[in-house]
């Protein structure tokens, strides 16, 4: 991909959910989940999928290779520090892709050079020239990033960019690594560099914004106005600290306000809601209710004046339709007499394509839910399938549980778990029902992770609604999140805790984790 063969009004979407998004504490994904997310992104029309950081661990390397082999349309990128071994490893991983890219980066700001790199400006220039050239010798598509670009003096940043382009970089990324910029500054930085750096027209310029001040999307759009033609973003704004620019927000901003921002992407926006659900389930990160575009309340209207306006003309309070992002009204669709064919059709309508085993497990759970719940809605099926996907491969499973609670009295949990195929039963008394359940699990597994977060919400309305439980645990410096949906709140809570604990058991390499770009 080069600047010469792109439409000047086209904005490329670079999705880094599988790399920067997975740096969110607790957002670890299994290989199967990464492949599912990659397939969703590819189907949606994402231009570049950053699949991971191959040098970080064997698991990361294998995940990038697997994504590279699977993806049919998008370019697949692997991240590499400005270190020879990193670049070779990234090149080895993405060579399996139909279209591969090496994305290499180095710090450029004074604070990073003094305290992290411990290098002079001239030494950094030499590193850029050498490592970008190395990457370009391995592959034609090379992206170079200036880590902490927005806190780098503009004159030195221009020297770095000129060096990277001369060495063969085809994309230049100037990330707001710590979410420090404001839109006016971001616009000016891109406008100045693109206007002054020799041969800037030979590369595509890219924005990569973090959301520490809540300005990631605004800064991304300002960068595009300043001449950038690639936006780096994640589904649901997933990412470390306050996250990244949300893909669904930048895409719909460009589409909805084409009058003021006259640029376009190749994203099929009707896939956005499905992508949001897929990533939320895979990463075990619930989407906040009032999240723009894909949140549960994004198209909900409660106040009387809003409802009156909506009934008369939807455009009074909606600047885009729910259907444009793939959201359909919650509908009463199925019951206990519904068969496999009807269930499969409903799953397809909701954006799910399950393998035979996964479909059978989901169907069994659906029938059980239909027996226990008076009305089954689309949202119930979504929660059920996402819960099933999030629990695949769990080493510890709930077999049986009985909870006894008394006002002002003892709360006791009798629980049987399957741990690596062997059943273990425990009894625990706690200060409350949930306390007894969580402590029973800890006693059974012999570990005591710290409970960072516990929350419960209703999937739909009514007293028979499924409860969606969310748990985040920390153990030995690692954080994992778990979700579960059940008509019984206590069962949902137990399964969410177990889901989080199972994720703590997934081995992840920690090599190079502290030096990632973006």
Short mmCIF file of C-alpha atoms in Angstrom, two decimals:
data_model
loop_
_atom_site.label_atom_id
_atom_site.label_comp_id
_atom_site.label_asym_id
_atom_site.label_seq_id
_atom_site.Cartn_x
_atom_site.Cartn_y
_atom_site.Cartn_z
CA UNK A 1 0.00 0.00 0.00
CA UNK A 2 1.48 3.37 -0.99
CA UNK A 3 0.22 6.92 -1.11
CA UNK A 4 0.26 6.81 -4.90
CA UNK A 5 -2.52 4.23 -5.19
CA UNK A 6 -4.95 5.63 -2.63
CA UNK A 7 -7.87 7.97 -3.05
CA UNK A 8 -7.03 11.24 -1.28
CA UNK A 9 -10.41 11.18 0.46
CA UNK A 10 -10.11 7.56 1.62
CA UNK A 11 -9.26 6.92 5.27
CA UNK A 12 -7.75 3.51 6.07
CA UNK A 13 -8.89 1.83 9.27
CA UNK A 14 -6.11 0.13 11.23
CA UNK A 15 -7.60 -1.99 14.02
CA UNK A 16 -5.35 -2.80 16.97
CA UNK A 17 -7.91 -4.54 19.20
CA UNK A 18 -5.84 -7.74 19.18
CA UNK A 19 -2.65 -5.92 20.18
CA UNK A 20 -3.21 -2.59 21.96
CA UNK A 21 -6.73 -3.59 23.00
CA UNK A 22 -5.48 -6.75 24.66
CA UNK A 23 -3.18 -4.62 26.82
CA UNK A 24 -6.24 -3.64 28.85
CA UNK A 25 -5.83 -5.25 32.28
CA UNK A 26 -7.99 -8.36 32.24
CA UNK A 27 -8.63 -8.38 28.48
CA UNK A 28 -6.67 -11.54 27.68
CA UNK A 29 -8.08 -13.52 24.74
CA UNK A 30 -7.51 -17.13 23.81
CA UNK A 31 -6.25 -18.03 20.34
CA UNK A 32 -9.74 -19.14 19.30
CA UNK A 33 -11.19 -15.83 20.47
CA UNK A 34 -8.52 -13.85 18.61
CA UNK A 35 -9.32 -15.73 15.42
CA UNK A 36 -13.03 -15.03 15.89
CA UNK A 37 -12.33 -11.31 16.38
CA UNK A 38 -10.00 -11.25 13.35
CA UNK A 39 -12.64 -12.87 11.17
CA UNK A 40 -15.23 -10.33 12.33
CA UNK A 41 -12.87 -7.42 11.55
CA UNK A 42 -12.03 -8.84 8.13
CA UNK A 43 -15.70 -9.32 7.26
CA UNK A 44 -16.43 -5.76 8.34
CA UNK A 45 -13.89 -4.28 5.94
CA UNK A 46 -11.05 -3.27 8.28
CA UNK A 47 -8.01 -2.41 6.13
CA UNK A 48 -5.21 -3.41 8.52
CA UNK A 49 -5.47 -5.79 11.49
CA UNK A 50 -2.63 -5.52 14.00
CA UNK A 51 -2.63 -9.10 15.24
CA UNK A 52 -0.11 -8.87 18.08
CA UNK A 53 3.48 -8.44 19.21
CA UNK A 54 5.31 -11.56 17.92
CA UNK A 55 8.45 -11.18 20.06
CA UNK A 56 6.44 -10.96 23.32
CA UNK A 57 5.94 -14.72 23.65
CA UNK A 58 5.52 -17.91 21.66
CA UNK A 59 1.78 -17.54 22.20
CA UNK A 60 1.76 -14.06 20.68
CA UNK A 61 3.87 -15.27 17.74
CA UNK A 62 1.57 -18.22 17.09
CA UNK A 63 -1.50 -15.98 17.31
CA UNK A 64 -0.12 -13.57 14.70
CA UNK A 65 0.75 -16.50 12.42
CA UNK A 66 -2.74 -17.98 12.84
CA UNK A 67 -4.45 -14.65 12.12
CA UNK A 68 -2.14 -14.09 9.11
CA UNK A 69 -3.12 -17.46 7.67
CA UNK A 70 -6.85 -16.94 8.27
CA UNK A 71 -7.46 -13.35 7.13
CA UNK A 72 -8.65 -13.13 3.53
CA UNK A 73 -8.79 -9.43 2.71
CA UNK A 74 -7.10 -7.22 5.31
CA UNK A 75 -3.39 -6.52 5.71
CA UNK A 76 -2.06 -8.25 8.83
CA UNK A 77 0.50 -6.32 10.89
CA UNK A 78 2.91 -7.46 13.59
CA UNK A 79 4.44 -5.01 16.07
CA UNK A 80 8.20 -4.78 16.65
CA UNK A 81 10.43 -2.56 18.74
CA UNK A 82 13.38 -0.97 16.98
CA UNK A 83 15.42 -4.08 17.77
CA UNK A 84 16.75 -6.45 15.15
CA UNK A 85 15.36 -9.61 16.78
CA UNK A 86 11.89 -8.04 17.12
CA UNK A 87 11.81 -7.09 13.46
CA UNK A 88 12.93 -10.52 12.30
CA UNK A 89 10.31 -12.19 14.48
CA UNK A 90 7.55 -9.91 13.19
CA UNK A 91 8.63 -10.54 9.62
CA UNK A 92 8.54 -14.30 10.18
CA UNK A 93 5.01 -14.07 11.64
CA UNK A 94 3.39 -11.90 8.97
CA UNK A 95 5.02 -13.60 5.98
CA UNK A 96 2.11 -16.06 6.14
CA UNK A 97 -0.38 -13.28 5.34
CA UNK A 98 -1.82 -12.54 1.93
CA UNK A 99 -0.74 -8.95 2.70
CA UNK A 100 1.68 -8.45 5.58
CA UNK A 101 3.09 -5.41 7.38
CA UNK A 102 5.86 -4.87 9.92
CA UNK A 103 5.02 -2.08 12.36
CA UNK A 104 8.15 -0.90 14.13
CA UNK A 105 8.47 1.91 16.65
CA UNK A 106 10.91 3.90 18.74
CA UNK A 107 10.51 6.60 21.38
CA UNK A 108 11.20 10.19 20.32
CA UNK A 109 10.14 12.49 23.17
CA UNK A 110 12.76 14.02 25.51
CA UNK A 111 11.26 12.33 28.59
CA UNK A 112 11.35 8.91 26.90
CA UNK A 113 14.86 9.40 25.54
CA UNK A 114 16.18 10.45 28.95
CA UNK A 115 14.43 7.90 31.15
CA UNK A 116 13.46 4.92 28.96
CA UNK A 117 15.72 4.85 25.91
CA UNK A 118 18.77 6.57 27.48
CA UNK A 119 19.77 7.65 23.96
CA UNK A 120 20.68 10.93 22.28
CA UNK A 121 18.69 12.35 19.36
CA UNK A 122 21.46 11.41 16.92
CA UNK A 123 21.49 7.85 18.24
CA UNK A 124 17.72 7.60 17.73
CA UNK A 125 18.07 8.83 14.14
CA UNK A 126 20.63 6.08 13.47
CA UNK A 127 18.34 3.47 15.04
CA UNK A 128 15.43 4.57 12.83
CA UNK A 129 17.48 4.42 9.64
CA UNK A 130 18.91 0.99 10.44
CA UNK A 131 15.76 -0.75 11.71
CA UNK A 132 13.33 0.61 9.12
CA UNK A 133 15.74 -0.46 6.38
CA UNK A 134 15.94 -3.92 7.97
CA UNK A 135 12.14 -4.20 8.00
CA UNK A 136 11.88 -2.96 4.41
CA UNK A 137 14.34 -5.64 3.30
CA UNK A 138 11.93 -8.23 4.73
CA UNK A 139 8.64 -6.82 3.42
CA UNK A 140 7.38 -4.02 1.18
CA UNK A 141 4.81 -2.66 3.65
CA UNK A 142 6.53 -1.04 6.65
CA UNK A 143 4.95 1.24 9.22
CA UNK A 144 7.11 3.35 11.51
CA UNK A 145 5.83 4.95 14.73
CA UNK A 146 7.28 7.75 16.84
CA UNK A 147 6.27 6.74 20.35
CA UNK A 148 5.12 9.79 22.34
CA UNK A 149 5.14 11.91 19.19
CA UNK A 150 2.84 14.56 20.66
CA UNK A 151 5.42 15.41 23.36
CA UNK A 152 8.32 15.48 20.88
CA UNK A 153 9.77 18.83 19.67
CA UNK A 154 8.48 19.36 16.13
CA UNK A 155 11.92 19.94 14.55
CA UNK A 156 13.31 16.65 15.87
CA UNK A 157 10.08 14.84 14.98
CA UNK A 158 10.45 16.06 11.39
CA UNK A 159 14.04 14.72 11.30
CA UNK A 160 12.78 11.33 12.49
CA UNK A 161 9.96 11.21 9.93
CA UNK A 162 12.29 12.19 7.08
CA UNK A 163 14.74 9.48 8.13
CA UNK A 164 12.01 6.81 8.29
CA UNK A 165 10.68 7.70 4.83
CA UNK A 166 14.16 7.65 3.34
CA UNK A 167 14.76 4.23 4.89
CA UNK A 168 11.63 2.85 3.22
CA UNK A 169 8.67 3.37 5.60
CA UNK A 170 5.38 3.43 3.67
CA UNK A 171 3.24 4.51 6.64
CA UNK A 172 4.23 7.08 9.26
CA UNK A 173 2.34 6.89 12.57
CA UNK A 174 2.52 9.81 15.01
CA UNK A 175 0.79 8.47 18.13
CA UNK A 176 -0.58 10.41 21.07
CA UNK A 177 0.79 7.69 23.33
CA UNK A 178 -0.29 9.17 26.65
CA UNK A 179 -3.47 10.92 25.52
CA UNK A 180 -1.91 14.35 26.05
CA UNK A 181 -2.85 16.25 22.88
CA UNK A 182 -5.80 18.50 22.18
CA UNK A 183 -7.38 18.60 18.70
CA UNK A 184 -5.90 21.94 17.62
CA UNK A 185 -2.37 20.75 18.45
CA UNK A 186 -2.92 17.44 16.72
CA UNK A 187 -4.15 19.10 13.55
CA UNK A 188 -1.18 21.49 13.54
CA UNK A 189 1.37 18.70 14.08
CA UNK A 190 0.19 16.70 11.06
CA UNK A 191 -0.30 19.80 8.90
CA UNK A 192 3.21 21.04 9.64
CA UNK A 193 5.02 17.73 9.20
CA UNK A 194 3.20 16.71 6.03
CA UNK A 195 3.79 20.18 4.61
CA UNK A 196 7.48 20.45 5.45
CA UNK A 197 9.09 16.99 5.46
CA UNK A 198 10.68 16.09 2.09
CA UNK A 199 8.92 13.22 0.26
CA UNK A 200 6.04 13.21 2.77
CA UNK A 201 3.76 12.41 -0.17
CA UNK A 202 5.46 9.00 -0.50
CA UNK A 203 3.93 7.78 2.77
CA UNK A 204 0.51 7.54 4.37
CA UNK A 205 0.34 9.37 7.70
CA UNK A 206 -1.48 7.75 10.59
CA UNK A 207 -3.09 8.79 13.89
CA UNK A 208 -3.07 6.61 17.01
CA UNK A 209 -4.78 8.32 19.93
CA UNK A 210 -5.28 7.31 23.54
CA UNK A 211 -8.26 8.47 25.54
CA UNK A 212 -6.74 9.67 28.82
CA UNK A 213 -8.46 13.06 28.50
CA UNK A 214 -11.47 11.70 26.59
CA UNK A 215 -10.17 13.23 23.34
CA UNK A 216 -9.05 10.18 21.36
CA UNK A 217 -11.79 10.35 18.71
CA UNK A 218 -11.63 14.16 18.46
CA UNK A 219 -7.85 14.04 18.08
CA UNK A 220 -8.11 11.28 15.46
CA UNK A 221 -10.49 13.35 13.37
CA UNK A 222 -8.32 16.44 13.81
CA UNK A 223 -5.34 14.44 12.53
CA UNK A 224 -7.33 13.44 9.44
CA UNK A 225 -8.20 17.09 8.84
CA UNK A 226 -4.46 17.80 9.10
CA UNK A 227 -3.63 15.26 6.38
CA UNK A 228 -3.52 11.83 8.04
CA UNK A 229 -5.23 9.08 6.05
CA UNK A 230 -5.03 6.17 8.48
CA UNK A 231 -6.78 5.93 11.85
CA UNK A 232 -5.56 3.40 14.41
CA UNK A 233 -8.37 2.36 16.73
CA UNK A 234 -10.02 -0.50 18.60
CA UNK A 235 -13.50 -1.97 18.91
CA UNK A 236 -15.33 -0.47 21.92
CA UNK A 237 -12.31 1.79 22.51
CA UNK A 238 -10.57 -1.12 24.25
CA UNK A 239 -6.99 -0.45 25.37
CA UNK A 240 -4.68 0.17 28.28
CA UNK A 241 -5.48 2.92 30.78
CA UNK A 242 -8.50 4.85 29.40
CA UNK A 243 -8.34 3.02 26.08
CA UNK A 244 -7.94 3.97 22.42
CA UNK A 245 -10.06 5.81 19.89
CA UNK A 246 -13.17 3.67 19.34
CA UNK A 247 -13.42 2.31 15.80
CA UNK A 248 -17.21 2.52 15.75
CA UNK A 249 -17.10 6.18 16.80
CA UNK A 250 -14.56 7.41 14.24
CA UNK A 251 -16.24 5.45 11.44
CA UNK A 252 -19.74 6.74 12.23
CA UNK A 253 -18.47 10.29 12.77
CA UNK A 254 -16.96 10.23 9.28
CA UNK A 255 -20.15 8.76 7.82
CA UNK A 256 -22.66 10.93 9.70
CA UNK A 257 -20.78 14.23 9.32
CA UNK A 258 -19.48 13.81 5.78
CA UNK A 259 -20.59 17.40 5.21
CA UNK A 260 -17.95 18.67 7.63
CA UNK A 261 -15.41 15.83 7.44
CA UNK A 262 -15.39 14.86 3.73
CA UNK A 263 -13.57 11.54 3.99
CA UNK A 264 -14.79 7.96 3.78
CA UNK A 265 -13.83 4.46 4.91
CA UNK A 266 -14.60 1.01 3.47
CA UNK A 267 -16.18 -0.23 6.71
CA UNK A 268 -19.56 -1.98 6.43
CA UNK A 269 -21.20 -0.15 9.33
CA UNK A 270 -24.04 -2.65 9.75
CA UNK A 271 -21.40 -5.00 11.23
CA UNK A 272 -20.45 -2.61 14.05
CA UNK A 273 -22.88 -3.92 16.69
CA UNK A 274 -21.85 -7.51 15.99
CA UNK A 275 -18.15 -6.57 16.23
CA UNK A 276 -18.80 -4.83 19.53
CA UNK A 277 -20.54 -7.90 20.96
CA UNK A 278 -17.82 -10.24 19.68
CA UNK A 279 -15.00 -8.24 21.26
CA UNK A 280 -16.91 -7.67 24.49
CA UNK A 281 -17.47 -11.42 24.85
CA UNK A 282 -13.93 -12.40 23.84
CA UNK A 283 -12.20 -9.84 26.07
CA UNK A 284 -14.77 -10.19 28.88
CA UNK A 285 -15.17 -6.41 28.94
CA UNK A 286 -18.82 -5.29 29.22
CA UNK A 287 -19.79 -2.28 27.11
CA UNK A 288 -21.02 0.63 29.22
CA UNK A 289 -24.72 1.35 28.73
CA UNK A 290 -24.20 4.90 27.47
CA UNK A 291 -21.31 4.02 25.13
CA UNK A 292 -21.66 5.93 21.86
CA UNK A 293 -22.90 3.94 18.82
CA UNK A 294 -23.01 0.45 20.37
CA UNK A 295 -24.08 0.94 24.00
CA UNK A 296 -27.38 -0.48 25.25
CA UNK A 297 -28.76 3.07 25.67
CA UNK A 298 -27.29 4.53 22.46
CA UNK A 299 -30.71 4.50 20.77
CA UNK A 300 -32.92 4.49 23.89
CA UNK A 301 -35.18 7.47 24.67
CA UNK A 302 -36.77 7.81 28.08
CA UNK A 303 -37.79 11.43 28.56
CA UNK A 304 -41.33 12.30 27.48
CA UNK A 305 -40.31 15.08 25.10
CA UNK A 306 -37.80 12.80 23.37
CA UNK A 307 -40.32 9.97 23.04
CA UNK A 308 -42.93 12.36 21.63
CA UNK A 309 -40.45 13.63 19.03
CA UNK A 310 -39.36 10.11 18.09
CA UNK A 311 -42.95 9.05 17.50
CA UNK A 312 -43.49 12.00 15.16
CA UNK A 313 -40.15 11.82 13.33
CA UNK A 314 -37.12 9.73 14.39
CA UNK A 315 -34.75 12.38 13.03
CA UNK A 316 -35.80 14.76 15.80
CA UNK A 317 -33.50 12.96 18.24
CA UNK A 318 -31.54 10.40 16.20
CA UNK A 319 -28.74 11.46 13.86
CA UNK A 320 -28.31 7.88 12.59
CA UNK A 321 -30.53 4.83 12.61
CA UNK A 322 -29.96 1.77 14.82
CA UNK A 323 -30.08 -0.36 11.66
CA UNK A 324 -27.13 1.56 10.17
CA UNK A 325 -24.85 0.08 12.84
CA UNK A 326 -26.54 -3.34 12.94
CA UNK A 327 -28.75 -2.82 16.00
CA UNK A 328 -32.28 -4.22 15.89
CA UNK A 329 -35.08 -3.66 18.36
CA UNK A 330 -35.29 -6.24 21.12
CA UNK A 331 -37.97 -8.67 19.99
CA UNK A 332 -39.81 -11.63 21.47
CA UNK A 333 -38.64 -14.34 19.14
CA UNK A 334 -38.48 -17.87 20.46
CA UNK A 335 -39.76 -20.29 23.03
CA UNK A 336 -39.32 -23.79 24.36
CA UNK A 337 -40.95 -25.32 21.27
CA UNK A 338 -38.52 -23.67 18.84
CA UNK A 339 -36.35 -26.16 16.98
CA UNK A 340 -32.73 -26.27 15.83
CA UNK A 341 -33.44 -24.76 12.41
CA UNK A 342 -35.25 -21.76 13.89
CA UNK A 343 -32.50 -21.28 16.46
CA UNK A 344 -29.80 -21.45 13.78
CA UNK A 345 -31.67 -18.87 11.66
CA UNK A 346 -31.97 -16.56 14.67
CA UNK A 347 -28.25 -16.87 15.42
CA UNK A 348 -27.44 -15.98 11.81
CA UNK A 349 -29.75 -12.96 12.00
CA UNK A 350 -27.91 -11.84 15.16
CA UNK A 351 -24.53 -12.21 13.44
CA UNK A 352 -23.33 -15.54 14.85
CA UNK A 353 -21.85 -18.42 12.86
CA UNK A 354 -21.15 -21.28 15.28
CA UNK A 355 -19.44 -24.59 14.62
CA UNK A 356 -21.39 -27.81 15.18
CA UNK A 357 -20.20 -28.41 18.74
CA UNK A 358 -20.62 -24.77 19.81
CA UNK A 359 -24.08 -24.66 18.20
CA UNK A 360 -25.20 -27.82 20.01
CA UNK A 361 -24.01 -26.48 23.37
CA UNK A 362 -25.73 -23.15 22.74
CA UNK A 363 -28.96 -24.89 21.68
CA UNK A 364 -29.02 -27.02 24.84
CA UNK A 365 -28.58 -23.91 26.98
CA UNK A 366 -31.28 -22.10 24.98
CA UNK A 367 -33.78 -24.91 25.59
CA UNK A 368 -32.92 -24.88 29.28
CA UNK A 369 -33.38 -21.11 29.37
CA UNK A 370 -36.72 -21.34 27.54
CA UNK A 371 -37.96 -23.83 30.15
CA UNK A 372 -37.00 -21.49 32.98
CA UNK A 373 -37.84 -18.08 31.50
CA UNK A 374 -41.30 -16.96 30.38
CA UNK A 375 -40.14 -14.88 27.40
CA UNK A 376 -36.91 -15.24 25.44
CA UNK A 377 -35.68 -12.09 23.67
CA UNK A 378 -32.91 -11.42 21.17
CA UNK A 379 -30.83 -9.91 23.98
CA UNK A 380 -31.21 -13.15 25.97
CA UNK A 381 -29.84 -15.19 23.06
CA UNK A 382 -26.94 -12.77 22.58
CA UNK A 383 -26.05 -13.05 26.28
CA UNK A 384 -26.38 -16.83 26.18
CA UNK A 385 -24.08 -17.27 23.16
CA UNK A 386 -21.53 -14.72 24.37
CA UNK A 387 -21.45 -16.49 27.73
CA UNK A 388 -20.88 -19.84 25.99
CA UNK A 389 -18.07 -18.42 23.83
CA UNK A 390 -16.39 -16.88 26.88
CA UNK A 391 -16.34 -20.20 28.75
CA UNK A 392 -14.86 -22.46 26.05
CA UNK A 393 -11.86 -24.36 27.36
CA UNK A 394 -12.44 -23.62 31.06
CA UNK A 395 -10.42 -25.92 33.32
CA UNK A 396 -12.68 -25.29 36.31
CA UNK A 397 -16.46 -25.63 35.95
CA UNK A 398 -19.44 -25.38 38.25
CA UNK A 399 -21.22 -28.72 38.72
CA UNK A 400 -23.67 -27.95 41.53
CA UNK A 401 -24.31 -25.25 44.11
CA UNK A 402 -26.72 -24.74 47.00
CA UNK A 403 -26.86 -21.45 48.88
CA UNK A 404 -28.70 -20.92 52.20
CA UNK A 405 -29.31 -17.36 53.37
CA UNK A 406 -30.98 -16.00 56.48
CA UNK A 407 -31.72 -12.41 57.46
CA UNK A 408 -29.18 -11.60 60.14
CA UNK A 409 -28.02 -15.20 60.15
CA UNK A 410 -25.56 -17.53 58.48
CA UNK A 411 -25.03 -17.59 54.73
CA UNK A 412 -23.71 -20.95 53.58
CA UNK A 413 -22.64 -22.24 50.17
CA UNK A 414 -22.30 -25.93 49.35
CA UNK A 415 -20.51 -26.22 46.02
CA UNK A 416 -19.16 -28.94 43.74
CA UNK A 417 -16.61 -27.99 41.08
CA UNK A 418 -14.91 -29.94 38.32
CA UNK A 419 -11.20 -29.10 38.43
CA UNK A 420 -9.28 -30.51 35.47
CA UNK A 421 -11.87 -33.29 35.24
CA UNK A 422 -11.94 -34.19 38.94
CA UNK A 423 -14.85 -33.23 41.16
CA UNK A 424 -14.28 -31.42 44.45
CA UNK A 425 -16.94 -30.41 47.00
CA UNK A 426 -16.61 -27.64 49.59
CA UNK A 427 -18.77 -25.80 52.11
CA UNK A 428 -18.17 -22.20 53.17
CA UNK A 429 -20.01 -19.75 55.44
CA UNK A 430 -19.80 -16.06 54.61
CA UNK A 431 -21.15 -12.63 55.58
CA UNK A 432 -23.48 -12.79 52.56
CA UNK A 433 -24.50 -15.16 49.80
CA UNK A 434 -21.98 -13.86 47.25
CA UNK A 435 -19.23 -13.74 49.87
CA UNK A 436 -19.91 -17.41 50.70
CA UNK A 437 -19.89 -18.38 47.02
CA UNK A 438 -16.65 -16.61 46.15
CA UNK A 439 -14.87 -17.91 49.25
CA UNK A 440 -16.06 -21.45 48.53
CA UNK A 441 -14.42 -21.22 45.11
CA UNK A 442 -11.19 -19.90 46.60
CA UNK A 443 -11.09 -22.75 49.11
CA UNK A 444 -11.73 -25.33 46.38
CA UNK A 445 -8.99 -24.06 44.04
CA UNK A 446 -6.50 -23.22 46.80
CA UNK A 447 -5.85 -19.65 45.63
CA UNK A 448 -7.09 -16.27 46.88
CA UNK A 449 -7.20 -13.75 44.04
CA UNK A 450 -8.12 -10.16 44.89
CA UNK A 451 -11.63 -9.17 43.78
CA UNK A 452 -11.15 -5.96 41.80
CA UNK A 453 -14.71 -5.62 40.47
CA UNK A 454 -18.08 -7.30 40.92
CA UNK A 455 -21.24 -6.07 39.19
CA UNK A 456 -24.61 -7.47 38.16
CA UNK A 457 -27.17 -6.14 35.69
CA UNK A 458 -30.31 -7.40 33.99
CA UNK A 459 -30.01 -8.54 30.37
CA UNK A 460 -33.67 -7.62 29.73
CA UNK A 461 -36.55 -6.36 31.85
CA UNK A 462 -38.75 -8.39 34.18
CA UNK A 463 -38.22 -10.45 37.33
CA UNK A 464 -37.31 -13.49 35.23
CA UNK A 465 -34.62 -11.61 33.31
CA UNK A 466 -31.21 -13.19 32.96
CA UNK A 467 -28.64 -11.62 35.28
CA UNK A 468 -25.40 -10.57 33.65
CA UNK A 469 -22.60 -10.88 36.22
CA UNK A 470 -19.16 -9.29 35.77
CA UNK A 471 -16.09 -10.14 37.85
CA UNK A 472 -12.49 -8.91 37.65
CA UNK A 473 -9.74 -10.68 39.62
CA UNK A 474 -6.07 -9.97 40.29
CA UNK A 475 -3.51 -12.64 41.21
CA UNK A 476 0.27 -12.26 41.30
CA UNK A 477 0.17 -9.03 39.33
CA UNK A 478 -2.10 -10.41 36.59
CA UNK A 479 -5.69 -9.30 36.03
CA UNK A 480 -8.49 -11.19 34.31
CA UNK A 481 -12.18 -10.47 33.73
CA UNK A 482 -15.10 -12.88 33.58
CA UNK A 483 -18.76 -12.64 32.56
CA UNK A 484 -21.73 -14.98 32.82
CA UNK A 485 -25.47 -14.80 32.18
CA UNK A 486 -28.07 -16.86 34.06
CA UNK A 487 -31.66 -16.39 35.28
CA UNK A 488 -30.31 -17.07 38.78
CA UNK A 489 -28.16 -14.13 39.95
CA UNK A 490 -26.11 -16.25 42.36
CA UNK A 491 -25.32 -18.88 39.72
CA UNK A 492 -24.36 -16.11 37.29
CA UNK A 493 -22.06 -14.64 39.95
CA UNK A 494 -20.36 -17.99 40.60
CA UNK A 495 -19.87 -18.70 36.89
CA UNK A 496 -18.50 -15.19 36.23
CA UNK A 497 -15.97 -15.63 39.07
CA UNK A 498 -14.93 -19.01 37.66
CA UNK A 499 -14.67 -17.56 34.16
CA UNK A 500 -12.29 -14.87 35.44
CA UNK A 501 -10.29 -17.39 37.42
CA UNK A 502 -9.97 -19.69 34.40
CA UNK A 503 -8.56 -16.76 32.45
CA UNK A 504 -5.92 -16.26 35.13
CA UNK A 505 -4.80 -19.80 34.34
CA UNK A 506 -4.19 -18.97 30.66
CA UNK A 507 -0.45 -18.62 30.29
CA UNK A 508 0.79 -15.44 28.68
CA UNK A 509 4.37 -14.49 27.95
CA UNK A 510 5.44 -11.30 29.68
CA UNK A 511 8.54 -10.62 27.56
CA UNK A 512 8.62 -7.11 26.14
CA UNK A 513 5.14 -6.32 27.52
CA UNK A 514 6.33 -3.06 29.01
CA UNK A 515 7.61 -1.56 25.80
CA UNK A 516 4.65 -1.58 23.44
CA UNK A 517 3.90 1.27 21.06
CA UNK A 518 0.79 3.41 21.07
#
